[in-house]
Short mmCIF file of C-alpha atoms in Angstrom, two decimals:
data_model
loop_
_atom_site.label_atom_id
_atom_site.label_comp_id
_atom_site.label_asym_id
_atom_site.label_seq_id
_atom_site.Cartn_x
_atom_site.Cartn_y
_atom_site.Cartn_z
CA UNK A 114 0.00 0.00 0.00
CA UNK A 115 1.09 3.35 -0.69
CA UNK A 116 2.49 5.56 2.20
CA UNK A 117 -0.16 8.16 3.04
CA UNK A 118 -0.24 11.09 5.52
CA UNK A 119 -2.83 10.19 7.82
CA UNK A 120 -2.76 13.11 9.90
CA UNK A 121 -4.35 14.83 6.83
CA UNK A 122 -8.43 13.93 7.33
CA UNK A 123 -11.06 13.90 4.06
CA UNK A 124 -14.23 15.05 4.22
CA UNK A 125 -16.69 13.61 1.98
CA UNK A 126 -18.93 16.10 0.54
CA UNK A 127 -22.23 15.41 -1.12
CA UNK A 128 -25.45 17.80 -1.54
CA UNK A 129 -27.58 15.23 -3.68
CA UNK A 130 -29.98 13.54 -1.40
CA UNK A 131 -29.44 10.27 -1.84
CA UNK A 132 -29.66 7.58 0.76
CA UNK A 133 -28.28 4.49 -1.71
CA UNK A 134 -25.36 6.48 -3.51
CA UNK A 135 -22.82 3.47 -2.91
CA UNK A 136 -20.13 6.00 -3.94
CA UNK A 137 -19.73 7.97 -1.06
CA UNK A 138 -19.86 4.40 0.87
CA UNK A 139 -16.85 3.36 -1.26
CA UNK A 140 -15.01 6.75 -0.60
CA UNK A 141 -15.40 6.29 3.10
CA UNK A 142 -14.04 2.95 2.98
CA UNK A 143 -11.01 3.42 0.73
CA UNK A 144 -9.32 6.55 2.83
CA UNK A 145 -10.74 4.68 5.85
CA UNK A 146 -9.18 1.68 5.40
CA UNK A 147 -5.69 3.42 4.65
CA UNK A 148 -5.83 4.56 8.03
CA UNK A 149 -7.09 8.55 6.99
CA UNK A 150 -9.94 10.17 9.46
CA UNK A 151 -13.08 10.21 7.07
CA UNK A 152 -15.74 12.92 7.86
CA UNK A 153 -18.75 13.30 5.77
CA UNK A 154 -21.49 15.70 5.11
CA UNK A 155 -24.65 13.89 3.89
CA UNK A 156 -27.86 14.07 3.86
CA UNK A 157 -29.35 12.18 7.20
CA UNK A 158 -28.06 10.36 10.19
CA UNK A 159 -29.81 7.13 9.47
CA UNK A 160 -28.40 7.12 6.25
CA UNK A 161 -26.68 3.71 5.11
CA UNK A 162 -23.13 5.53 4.68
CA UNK A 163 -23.28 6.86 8.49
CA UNK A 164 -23.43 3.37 9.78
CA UNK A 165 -19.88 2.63 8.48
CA UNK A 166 -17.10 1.88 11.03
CA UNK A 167 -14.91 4.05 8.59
CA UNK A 168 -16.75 7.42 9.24
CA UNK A 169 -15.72 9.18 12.44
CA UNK A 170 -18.42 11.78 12.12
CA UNK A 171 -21.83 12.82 9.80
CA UNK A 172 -22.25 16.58 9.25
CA UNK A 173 -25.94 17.22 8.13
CA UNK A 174 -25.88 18.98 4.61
CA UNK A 175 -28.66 21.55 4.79
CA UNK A 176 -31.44 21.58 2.50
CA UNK A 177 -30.88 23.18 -1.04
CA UNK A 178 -28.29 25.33 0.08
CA UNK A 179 -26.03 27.99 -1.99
CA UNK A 180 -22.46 27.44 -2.87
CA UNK A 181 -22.24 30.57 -0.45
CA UNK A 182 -24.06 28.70 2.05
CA UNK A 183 -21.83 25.81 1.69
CA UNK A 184 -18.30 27.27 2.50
CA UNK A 185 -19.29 29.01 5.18
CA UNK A 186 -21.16 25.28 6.37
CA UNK A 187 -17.45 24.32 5.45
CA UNK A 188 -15.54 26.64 7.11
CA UNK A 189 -17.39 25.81 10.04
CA UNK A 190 -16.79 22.56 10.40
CA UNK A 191 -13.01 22.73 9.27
CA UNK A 192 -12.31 23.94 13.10
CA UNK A 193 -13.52 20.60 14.34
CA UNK A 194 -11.62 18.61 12.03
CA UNK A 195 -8.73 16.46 13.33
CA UNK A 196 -5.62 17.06 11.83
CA UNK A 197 -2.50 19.79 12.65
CA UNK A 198 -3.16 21.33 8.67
CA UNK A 199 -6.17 21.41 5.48
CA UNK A 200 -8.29 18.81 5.65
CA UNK A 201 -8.54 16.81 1.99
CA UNK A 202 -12.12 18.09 0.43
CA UNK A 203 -13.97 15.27 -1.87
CA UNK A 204 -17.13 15.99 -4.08
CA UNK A 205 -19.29 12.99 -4.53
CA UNK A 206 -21.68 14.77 -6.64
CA UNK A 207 -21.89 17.81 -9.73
CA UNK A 208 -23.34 20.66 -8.02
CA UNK A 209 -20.94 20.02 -4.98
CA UNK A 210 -17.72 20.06 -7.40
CA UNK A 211 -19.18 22.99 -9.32
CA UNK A 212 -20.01 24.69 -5.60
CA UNK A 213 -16.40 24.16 -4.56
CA UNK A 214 -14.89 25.09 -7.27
CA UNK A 215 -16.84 28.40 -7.14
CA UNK A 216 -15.27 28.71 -3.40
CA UNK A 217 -12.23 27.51 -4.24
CA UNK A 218 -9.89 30.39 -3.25
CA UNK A 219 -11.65 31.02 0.19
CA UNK A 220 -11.71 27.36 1.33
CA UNK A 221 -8.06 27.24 -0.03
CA UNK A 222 -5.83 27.13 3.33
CA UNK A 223 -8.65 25.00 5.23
CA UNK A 224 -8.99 22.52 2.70
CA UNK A 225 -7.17 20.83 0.09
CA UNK A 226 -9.21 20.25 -3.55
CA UNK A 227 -7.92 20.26 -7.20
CA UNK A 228 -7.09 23.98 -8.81
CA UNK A 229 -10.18 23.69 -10.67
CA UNK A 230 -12.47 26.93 -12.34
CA UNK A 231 -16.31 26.83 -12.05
CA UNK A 232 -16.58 27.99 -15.87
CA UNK A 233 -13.82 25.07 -16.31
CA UNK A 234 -15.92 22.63 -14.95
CA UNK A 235 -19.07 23.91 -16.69
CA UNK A 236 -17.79 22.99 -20.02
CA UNK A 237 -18.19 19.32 -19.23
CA UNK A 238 -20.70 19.10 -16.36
CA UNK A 239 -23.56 21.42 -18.09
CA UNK A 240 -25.09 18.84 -21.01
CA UNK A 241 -25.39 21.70 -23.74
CA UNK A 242 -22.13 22.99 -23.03
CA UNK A 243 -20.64 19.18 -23.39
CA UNK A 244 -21.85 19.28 -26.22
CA UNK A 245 -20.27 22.51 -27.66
CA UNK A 246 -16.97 20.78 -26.50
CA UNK A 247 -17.58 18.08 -28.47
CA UNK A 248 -17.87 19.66 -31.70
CA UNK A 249 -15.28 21.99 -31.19
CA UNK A 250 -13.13 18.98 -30.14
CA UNK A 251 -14.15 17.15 -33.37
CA UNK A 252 -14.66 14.31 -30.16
CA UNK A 253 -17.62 12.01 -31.16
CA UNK A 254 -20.73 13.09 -29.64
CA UNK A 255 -24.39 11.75 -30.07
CA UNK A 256 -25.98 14.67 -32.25
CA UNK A 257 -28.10 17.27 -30.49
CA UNK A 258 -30.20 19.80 -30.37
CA UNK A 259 -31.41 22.84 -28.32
CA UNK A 260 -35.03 23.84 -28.55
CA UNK A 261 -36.69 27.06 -28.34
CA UNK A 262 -40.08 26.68 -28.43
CA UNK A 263 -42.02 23.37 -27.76
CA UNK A 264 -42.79 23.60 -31.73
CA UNK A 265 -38.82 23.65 -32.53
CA UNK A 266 -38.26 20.70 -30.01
CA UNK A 267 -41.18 18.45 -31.61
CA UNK A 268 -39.53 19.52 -35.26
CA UNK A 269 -36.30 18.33 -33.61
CA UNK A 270 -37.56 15.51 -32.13
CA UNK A 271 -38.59 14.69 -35.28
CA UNK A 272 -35.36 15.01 -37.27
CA UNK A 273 -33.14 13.24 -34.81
CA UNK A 274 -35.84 9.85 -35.35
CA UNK A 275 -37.87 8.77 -32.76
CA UNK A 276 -37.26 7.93 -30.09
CA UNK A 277 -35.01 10.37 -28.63
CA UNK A 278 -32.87 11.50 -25.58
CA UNK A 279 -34.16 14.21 -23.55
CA UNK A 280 -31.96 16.14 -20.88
CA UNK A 281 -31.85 18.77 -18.77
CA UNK A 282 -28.39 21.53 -19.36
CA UNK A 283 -27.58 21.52 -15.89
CA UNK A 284 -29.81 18.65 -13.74
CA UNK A 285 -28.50 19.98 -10.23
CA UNK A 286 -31.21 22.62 -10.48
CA UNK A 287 -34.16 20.18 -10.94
CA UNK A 288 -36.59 20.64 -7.86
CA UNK A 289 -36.75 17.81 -5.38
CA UNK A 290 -39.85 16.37 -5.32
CA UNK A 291 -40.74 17.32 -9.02
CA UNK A 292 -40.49 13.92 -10.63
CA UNK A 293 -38.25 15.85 -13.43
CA UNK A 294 -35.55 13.32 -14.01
CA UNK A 295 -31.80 14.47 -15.58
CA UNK A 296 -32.13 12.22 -18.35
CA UNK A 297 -35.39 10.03 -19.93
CA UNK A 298 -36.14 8.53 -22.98
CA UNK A 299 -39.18 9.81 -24.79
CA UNK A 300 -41.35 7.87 -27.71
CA UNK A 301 -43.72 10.42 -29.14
CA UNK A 302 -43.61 13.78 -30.41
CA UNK A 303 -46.73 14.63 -27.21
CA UNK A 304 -43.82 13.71 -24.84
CA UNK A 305 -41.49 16.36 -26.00
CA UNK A 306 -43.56 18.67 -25.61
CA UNK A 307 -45.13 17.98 -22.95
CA UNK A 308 -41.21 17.67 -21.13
CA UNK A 309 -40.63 21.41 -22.61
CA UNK A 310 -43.67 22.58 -21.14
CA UNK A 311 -41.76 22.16 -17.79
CA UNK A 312 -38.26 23.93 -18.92
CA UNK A 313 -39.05 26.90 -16.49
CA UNK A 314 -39.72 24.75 -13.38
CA UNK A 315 -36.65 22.74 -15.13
CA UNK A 316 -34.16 25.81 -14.54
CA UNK A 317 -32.16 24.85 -17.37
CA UNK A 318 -32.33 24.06 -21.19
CA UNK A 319 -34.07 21.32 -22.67
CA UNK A 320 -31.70 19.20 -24.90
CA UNK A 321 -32.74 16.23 -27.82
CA UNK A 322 -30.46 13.92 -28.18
CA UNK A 323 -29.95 11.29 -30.98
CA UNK A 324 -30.52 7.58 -29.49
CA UNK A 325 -27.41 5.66 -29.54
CA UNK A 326 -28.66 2.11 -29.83
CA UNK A 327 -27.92 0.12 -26.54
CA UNK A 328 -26.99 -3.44 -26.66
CA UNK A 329 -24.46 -5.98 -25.17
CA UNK A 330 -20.81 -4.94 -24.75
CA UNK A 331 -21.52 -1.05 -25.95
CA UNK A 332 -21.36 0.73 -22.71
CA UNK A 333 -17.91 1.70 -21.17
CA UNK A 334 -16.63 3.94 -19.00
CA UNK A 335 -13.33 5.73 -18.09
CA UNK A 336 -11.94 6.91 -14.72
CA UNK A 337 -8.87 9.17 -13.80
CA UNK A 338 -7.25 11.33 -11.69
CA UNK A 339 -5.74 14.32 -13.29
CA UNK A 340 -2.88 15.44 -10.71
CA UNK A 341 -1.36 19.07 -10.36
CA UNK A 342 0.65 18.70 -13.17
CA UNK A 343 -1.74 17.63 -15.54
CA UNK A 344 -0.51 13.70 -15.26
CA UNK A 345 -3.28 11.34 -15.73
CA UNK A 346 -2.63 8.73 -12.85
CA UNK A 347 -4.63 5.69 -11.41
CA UNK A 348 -6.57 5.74 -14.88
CA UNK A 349 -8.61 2.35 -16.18
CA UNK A 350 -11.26 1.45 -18.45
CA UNK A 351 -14.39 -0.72 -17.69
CA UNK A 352 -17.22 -2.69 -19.68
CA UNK A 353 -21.25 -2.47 -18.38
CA UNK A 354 -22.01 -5.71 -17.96
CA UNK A 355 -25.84 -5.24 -16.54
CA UNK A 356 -27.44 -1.62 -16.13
CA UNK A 357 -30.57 -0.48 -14.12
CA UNK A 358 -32.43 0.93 -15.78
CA UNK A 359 -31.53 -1.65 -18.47
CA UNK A 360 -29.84 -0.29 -21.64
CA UNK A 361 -29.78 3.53 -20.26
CA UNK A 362 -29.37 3.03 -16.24
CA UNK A 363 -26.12 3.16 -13.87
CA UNK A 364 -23.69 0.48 -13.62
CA UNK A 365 -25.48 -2.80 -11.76
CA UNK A 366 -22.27 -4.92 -12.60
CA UNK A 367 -19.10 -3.96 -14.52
CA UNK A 368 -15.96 -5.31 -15.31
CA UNK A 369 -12.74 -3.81 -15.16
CA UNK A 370 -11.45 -4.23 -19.01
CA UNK A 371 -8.74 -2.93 -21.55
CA UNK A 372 -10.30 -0.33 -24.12
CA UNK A 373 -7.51 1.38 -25.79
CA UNK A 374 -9.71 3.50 -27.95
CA UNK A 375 -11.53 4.55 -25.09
CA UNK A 376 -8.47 5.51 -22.67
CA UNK A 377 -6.74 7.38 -25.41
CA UNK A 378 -9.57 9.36 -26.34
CA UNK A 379 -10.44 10.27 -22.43
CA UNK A 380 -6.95 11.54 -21.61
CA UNK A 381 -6.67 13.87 -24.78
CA UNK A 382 -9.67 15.08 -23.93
CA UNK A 383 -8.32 15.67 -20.05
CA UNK A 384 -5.36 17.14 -21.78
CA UNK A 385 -7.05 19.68 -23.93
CA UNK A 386 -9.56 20.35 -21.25
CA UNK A 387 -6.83 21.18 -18.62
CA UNK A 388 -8.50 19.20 -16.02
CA UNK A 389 -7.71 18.76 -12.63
CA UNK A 390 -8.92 16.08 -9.72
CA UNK A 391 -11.09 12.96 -10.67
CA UNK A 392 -13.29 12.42 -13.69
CA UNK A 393 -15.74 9.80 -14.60
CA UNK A 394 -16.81 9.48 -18.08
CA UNK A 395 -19.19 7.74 -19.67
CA UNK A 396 -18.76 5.92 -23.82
CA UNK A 397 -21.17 4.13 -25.68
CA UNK A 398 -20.04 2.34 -28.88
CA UNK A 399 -21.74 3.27 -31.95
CA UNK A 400 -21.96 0.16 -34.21
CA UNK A 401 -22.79 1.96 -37.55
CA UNK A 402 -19.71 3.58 -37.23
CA UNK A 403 -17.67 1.84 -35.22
CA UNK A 404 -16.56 5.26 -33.13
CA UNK A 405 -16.64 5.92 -29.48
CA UNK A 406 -19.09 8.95 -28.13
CA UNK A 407 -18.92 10.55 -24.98
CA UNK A 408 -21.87 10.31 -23.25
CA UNK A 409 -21.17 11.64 -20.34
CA UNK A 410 -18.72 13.54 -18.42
CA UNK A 411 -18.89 13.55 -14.55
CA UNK A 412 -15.86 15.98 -12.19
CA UNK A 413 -16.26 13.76 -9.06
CA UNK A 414 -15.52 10.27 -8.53
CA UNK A 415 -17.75 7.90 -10.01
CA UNK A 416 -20.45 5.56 -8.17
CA UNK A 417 -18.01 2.53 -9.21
CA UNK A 418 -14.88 4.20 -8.85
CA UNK A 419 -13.82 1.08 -6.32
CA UNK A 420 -13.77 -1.53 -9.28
CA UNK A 421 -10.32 0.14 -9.89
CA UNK A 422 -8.74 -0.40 -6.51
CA UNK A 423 -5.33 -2.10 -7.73
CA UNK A 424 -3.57 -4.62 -5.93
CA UNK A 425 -2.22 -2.02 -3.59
CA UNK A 426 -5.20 -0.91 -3.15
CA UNK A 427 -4.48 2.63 -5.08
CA UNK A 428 -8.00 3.90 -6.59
CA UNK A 429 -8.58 7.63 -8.34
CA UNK A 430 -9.49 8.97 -4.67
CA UNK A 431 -6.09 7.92 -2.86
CA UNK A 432 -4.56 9.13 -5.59
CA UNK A 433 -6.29 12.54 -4.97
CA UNK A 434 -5.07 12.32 -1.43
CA UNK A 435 -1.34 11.35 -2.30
CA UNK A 436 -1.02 13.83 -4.79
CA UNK A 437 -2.69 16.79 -2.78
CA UNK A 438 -0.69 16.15 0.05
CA UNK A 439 2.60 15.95 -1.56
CA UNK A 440 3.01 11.96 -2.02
CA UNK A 441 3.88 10.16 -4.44
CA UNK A 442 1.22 8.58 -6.91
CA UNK A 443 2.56 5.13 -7.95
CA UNK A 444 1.54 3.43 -11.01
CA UNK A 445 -1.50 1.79 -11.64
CA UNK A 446 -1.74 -1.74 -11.44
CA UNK A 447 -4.31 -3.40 -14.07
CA UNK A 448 -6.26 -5.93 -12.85
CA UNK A 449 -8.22 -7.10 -15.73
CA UNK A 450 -11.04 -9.49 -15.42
CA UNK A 451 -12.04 -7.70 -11.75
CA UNK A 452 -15.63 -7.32 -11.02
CA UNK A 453 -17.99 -4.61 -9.07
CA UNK A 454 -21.39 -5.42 -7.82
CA UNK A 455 -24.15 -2.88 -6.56
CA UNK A 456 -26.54 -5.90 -5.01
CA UNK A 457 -29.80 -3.59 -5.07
CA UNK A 458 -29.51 -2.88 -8.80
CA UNK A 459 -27.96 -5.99 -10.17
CA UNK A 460 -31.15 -7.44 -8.40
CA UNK A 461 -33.35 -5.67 -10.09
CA UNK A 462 -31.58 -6.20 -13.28
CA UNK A 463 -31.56 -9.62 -13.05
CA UNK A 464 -35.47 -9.53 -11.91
CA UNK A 465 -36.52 -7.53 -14.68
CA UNK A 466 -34.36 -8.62 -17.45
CA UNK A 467 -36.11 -8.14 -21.02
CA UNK A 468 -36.62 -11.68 -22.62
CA UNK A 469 -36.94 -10.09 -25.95
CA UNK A 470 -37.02 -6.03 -27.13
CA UNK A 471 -36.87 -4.34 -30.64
CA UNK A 472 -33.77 -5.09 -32.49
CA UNK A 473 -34.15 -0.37 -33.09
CA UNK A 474 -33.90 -0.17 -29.48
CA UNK A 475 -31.98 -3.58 -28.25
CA UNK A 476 -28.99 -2.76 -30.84
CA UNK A 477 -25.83 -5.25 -32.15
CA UNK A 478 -25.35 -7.95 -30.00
CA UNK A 479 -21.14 -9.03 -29.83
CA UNK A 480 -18.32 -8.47 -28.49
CA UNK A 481 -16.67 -5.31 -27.68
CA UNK A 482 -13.82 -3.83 -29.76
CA UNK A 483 -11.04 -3.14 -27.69
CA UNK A 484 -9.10 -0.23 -29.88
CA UNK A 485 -9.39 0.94 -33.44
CA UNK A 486 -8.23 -2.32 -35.62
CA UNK A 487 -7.39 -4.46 -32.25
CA UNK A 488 -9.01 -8.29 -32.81
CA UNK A 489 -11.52 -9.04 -30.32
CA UNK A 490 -9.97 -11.05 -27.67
CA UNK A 491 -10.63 -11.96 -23.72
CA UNK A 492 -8.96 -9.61 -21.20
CA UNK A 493 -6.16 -11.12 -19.72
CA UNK A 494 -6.61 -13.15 -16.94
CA UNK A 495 -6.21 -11.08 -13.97
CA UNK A 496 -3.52 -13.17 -12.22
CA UNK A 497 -1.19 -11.97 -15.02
CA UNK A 498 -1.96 -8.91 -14.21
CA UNK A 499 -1.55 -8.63 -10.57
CA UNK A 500 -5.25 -8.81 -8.96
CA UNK A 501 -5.97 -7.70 -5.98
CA UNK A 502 -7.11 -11.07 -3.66
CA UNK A 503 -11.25 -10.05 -4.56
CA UNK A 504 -11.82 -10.53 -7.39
CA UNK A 505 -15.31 -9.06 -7.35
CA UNK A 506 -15.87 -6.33 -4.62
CA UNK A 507 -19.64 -5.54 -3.69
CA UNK A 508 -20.84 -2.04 -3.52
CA UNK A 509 -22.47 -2.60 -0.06
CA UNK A 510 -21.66 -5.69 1.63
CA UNK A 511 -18.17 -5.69 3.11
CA UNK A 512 -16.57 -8.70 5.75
CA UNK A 513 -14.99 -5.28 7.85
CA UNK A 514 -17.99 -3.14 7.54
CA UNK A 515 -21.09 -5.13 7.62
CA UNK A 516 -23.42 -2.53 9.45
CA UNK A 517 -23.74 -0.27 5.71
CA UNK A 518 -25.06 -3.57 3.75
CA UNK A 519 -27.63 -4.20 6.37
CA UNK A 520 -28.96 -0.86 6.60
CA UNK A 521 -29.28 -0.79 3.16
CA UNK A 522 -30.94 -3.73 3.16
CA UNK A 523 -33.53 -2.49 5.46
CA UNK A 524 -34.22 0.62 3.81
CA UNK A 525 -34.30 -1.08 0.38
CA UNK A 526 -37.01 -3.31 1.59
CA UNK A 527 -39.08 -0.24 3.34
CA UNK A 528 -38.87 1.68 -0.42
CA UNK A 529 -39.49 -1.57 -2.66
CA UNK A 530 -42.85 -1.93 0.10
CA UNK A 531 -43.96 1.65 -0.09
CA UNK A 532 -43.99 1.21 -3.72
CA UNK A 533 -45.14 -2.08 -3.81
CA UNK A 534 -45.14 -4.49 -6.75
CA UNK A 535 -44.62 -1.82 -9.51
CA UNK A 536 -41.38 -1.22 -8.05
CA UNK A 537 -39.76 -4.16 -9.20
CA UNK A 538 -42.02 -4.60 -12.77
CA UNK A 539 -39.60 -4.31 -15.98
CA UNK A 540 -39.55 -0.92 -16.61
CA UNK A 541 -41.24 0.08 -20.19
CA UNK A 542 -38.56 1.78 -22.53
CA UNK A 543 -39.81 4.81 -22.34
CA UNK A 544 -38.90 4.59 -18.78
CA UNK A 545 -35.34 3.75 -18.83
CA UNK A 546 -33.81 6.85 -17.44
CA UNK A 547 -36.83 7.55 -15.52
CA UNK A 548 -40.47 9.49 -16.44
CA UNK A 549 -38.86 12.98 -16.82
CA UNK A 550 -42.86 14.52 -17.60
CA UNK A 551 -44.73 13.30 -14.26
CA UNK A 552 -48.31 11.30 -15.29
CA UNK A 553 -47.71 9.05 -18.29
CA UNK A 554 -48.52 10.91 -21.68
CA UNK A 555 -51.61 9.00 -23.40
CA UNK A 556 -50.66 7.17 -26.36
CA UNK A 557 -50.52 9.41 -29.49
CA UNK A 558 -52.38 8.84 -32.63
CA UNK A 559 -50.03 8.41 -35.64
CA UNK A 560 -48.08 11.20 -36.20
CA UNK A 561 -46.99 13.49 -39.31
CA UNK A 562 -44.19 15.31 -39.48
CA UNK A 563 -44.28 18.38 -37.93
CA UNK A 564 -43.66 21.61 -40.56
CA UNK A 565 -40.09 21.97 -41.38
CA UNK A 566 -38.09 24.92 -38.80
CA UNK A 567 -34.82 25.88 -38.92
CA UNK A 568 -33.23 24.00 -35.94
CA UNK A 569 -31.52 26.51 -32.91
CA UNK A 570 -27.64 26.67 -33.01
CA UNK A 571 -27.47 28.97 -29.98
CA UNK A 572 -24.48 28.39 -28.00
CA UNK A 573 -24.77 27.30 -24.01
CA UNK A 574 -24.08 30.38 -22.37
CA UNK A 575 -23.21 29.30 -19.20
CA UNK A 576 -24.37 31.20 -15.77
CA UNK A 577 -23.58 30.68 -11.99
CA UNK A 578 -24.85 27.51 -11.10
CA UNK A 579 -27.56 27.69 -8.52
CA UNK A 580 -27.83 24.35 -6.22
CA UNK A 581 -31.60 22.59 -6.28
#
């Protein structure tokens, strides 16, 4: 294991309210387990992440606060940290890197974070902006489009073939409580606009995206740690194996795997971005032309970040630590072949898995290309490669923590009974990122195309982001 300054505590920061984010879990237990006093600020006491051995103390986040309101909630609590200098800062969540990064030169001397720019980070983290990156990158990017009237976005809609990605610019300001969802799949032209209908209780812009077909082996993702002088460190690619939602959901089960493509094209883009700190990016393969297109592009440490977690244990958030307090950051170790495992959602996935769906909306079944021209072969076995001694590490259940798992247990089986039986049905596609318009749309008669417009090029101007 690395050598790490444990006098130097983390606190784990996130604003989202979300009891079953296994991430933060994972962050707690990695500096924990390294021996490094773990704080975190979270949204309840009885949460599942409070109940782990590796968390000295939960700091309530306050409801839909500022980024103002935050440092001076973090400036607060940096007096009661332990530690003889700056406590290591971690954002588990967009609006709390965004918020920090905002802060950064006041909470600079307290804390240590990345040297990171809010309108930097806004280039990636707001949707339309991505976008604009994209095309000015000449990166491969699923074609979209930026409404201005619910009359342009059917048009749109219409153009880009049915159905279509929907998303919200920047989701952090969706209401809680609104049943707006960051991302959904919509079927019919009454959807779309029915979804624009709600851009000003939205906060942001409605974008159309082109559907990428999903399908077996398509779906990969990249993580990294960008340290202070721009060196990409404790970086790895990894295949979706199962998804919940399926086709368009989070990782249920993934699978730490070589992508050359993939890792090439994520640290270019770090190094013409200039980023700093961790980064979790999302790829989808695109079988029609065999190219790679960012999906997503996330400044905080993934949900899954642990499936990295060499040998030595080194994963993209000890590297943050080591690097921002002056260590070392050894070399990665692959360990091909390892496996991560969120047991709520791989249960589900496995409960509701689609027999049969439409070849438009299943996509190519096959194997995974694993760079431009490479034959398709198996990863290495991981003993070649040095693997850690788990093979598969579970996003909950741990031998040395047990008391998270159960809790989430517990509160899994309270939510799948206050929903009842429809909780656990096989979603519908049109549901697989979530209903993003409230009360199911009635079905549509058949449709003509809507009169031809000329579609909106503005450019995402990007404005101080506001926290939900």
């Amino acid at each position: 294991m690395p050598s790490f300054d444990t006098s130097v505590p983390a606190l784990l920061v996130r604003l989202d309210r979300n009891p079953f984010h296994h991430g933060t879990l994972g962050a707690a237990r990695s500096l924990g387990r390294a021996g490094i006093p773990v704080h975190a600020v979270i949204e309840s006491l009885s949460s599942p992440v409070a109940r782990s051995r590796y968390v000295r103390k939960v700091h309530l986040s306050p409801d839909a606060p500022s980024p103002a309101e935050l440092a001076r909630l973090l400036l607060t609590l940096s007096d009661g940290l332990s530690g003889s200098g700056p406590a290591l800062l971690v954002p588990m969540d967009d609006i709390t890197a965004l918020a920090l990064a905002e802060h950064r030169t006041e909470l600079t001397g307290r804390y240590l974070l990345p040297d990171q720019t809010p309108q930097r980070l806004l280039r990636v983290a707001d949707k339309a902006a991505l976008a604009e990156t994209c095309r000015a990158l000449g990166l491969p990017h699923p074609r979209t489009e930026t409404p201005a009237g619910a009359d342009e976005a059917a048009a749109m809609a219409w153009s880009l073939g049915l159905p279509v990605i929907a998303k919200w610019s920047r989701p952090w300001l969706l209401p809680a409580g609104s049943g707006l969802r960051s991302t959904s799949i919509v079927r019919s032209l009454a959807e779309v606009r029915a979804l624009y209908a709600r851009t000003p209780q939205a906060g942001s812009r409605l974008l159309l995206q082109r559907l990428l077909p999903a399908g077996r082996n398509l779906d990969w993702f990249f993580h990294g740690y960008a340290d202070s002088t721009g060196r990409c460190s404790a970086a790895a690619t990894g295949r979706k194996e199962h998804a919940w939602p399926h086709g368009a959901g989070l990782t249920a089960v993934g699978r730490w795997t070589p992508n050359p493509a993939v890792e090439r094209i994520a640290r270019d883009l770090l190094t013409a971005l200039g980023h700093r700190g961790v980064v979790d990016l999302d790829f989808r393969l695109d079988r029609s032309t065999d190219t790679y297109h960012l999906i997503d592009f996330n400044p905080r440490p993934g949900a899954q970040f642990r499936l990295f977690a060499d040998r030595d244990g080194l994963d993209v958030v000890r590297a943050m630590h080591l690097d921002l307090t002056g260590r070392r950051v050894p070399a990665h170790s692959p360990a091909y072949g390892r496996r991560f495992v969120v047991e709520n959602y791989a249960a589900l996935a496995l409960l509701a898995s689609p027999r049969r769906r439409p070849d438009a909306e299943r996509g190519i079944e096959g194997g995974a290309r694993y760079g431009e021209g490479d034959t398709e072969t198996e990863a290495p076995p991981a003993a070649e490669s040095g693997a850690p001694t788990r093979r598969v590490e579970t996003a909950w259940f741990a031998a040395d923590d047990p008391a998270p798992g159960l809790a989430m247990t517990w509160a899994w089986l309270r939510h799948a009974l206050r929903k009842g039986p429809p909780a656990l049905r096989r979603p519908r596609r049109s549901e697989y990122l979530g209903s993003a318009t409230g009360p199911a749309v009635p079905p549509s008669p058949p449709q003509s195309p809507p009169a031809a417009r000329t579609p909106s090029q503005e450019a995402c101007r990007p404005t101080k982001p506001t926290p939900r």
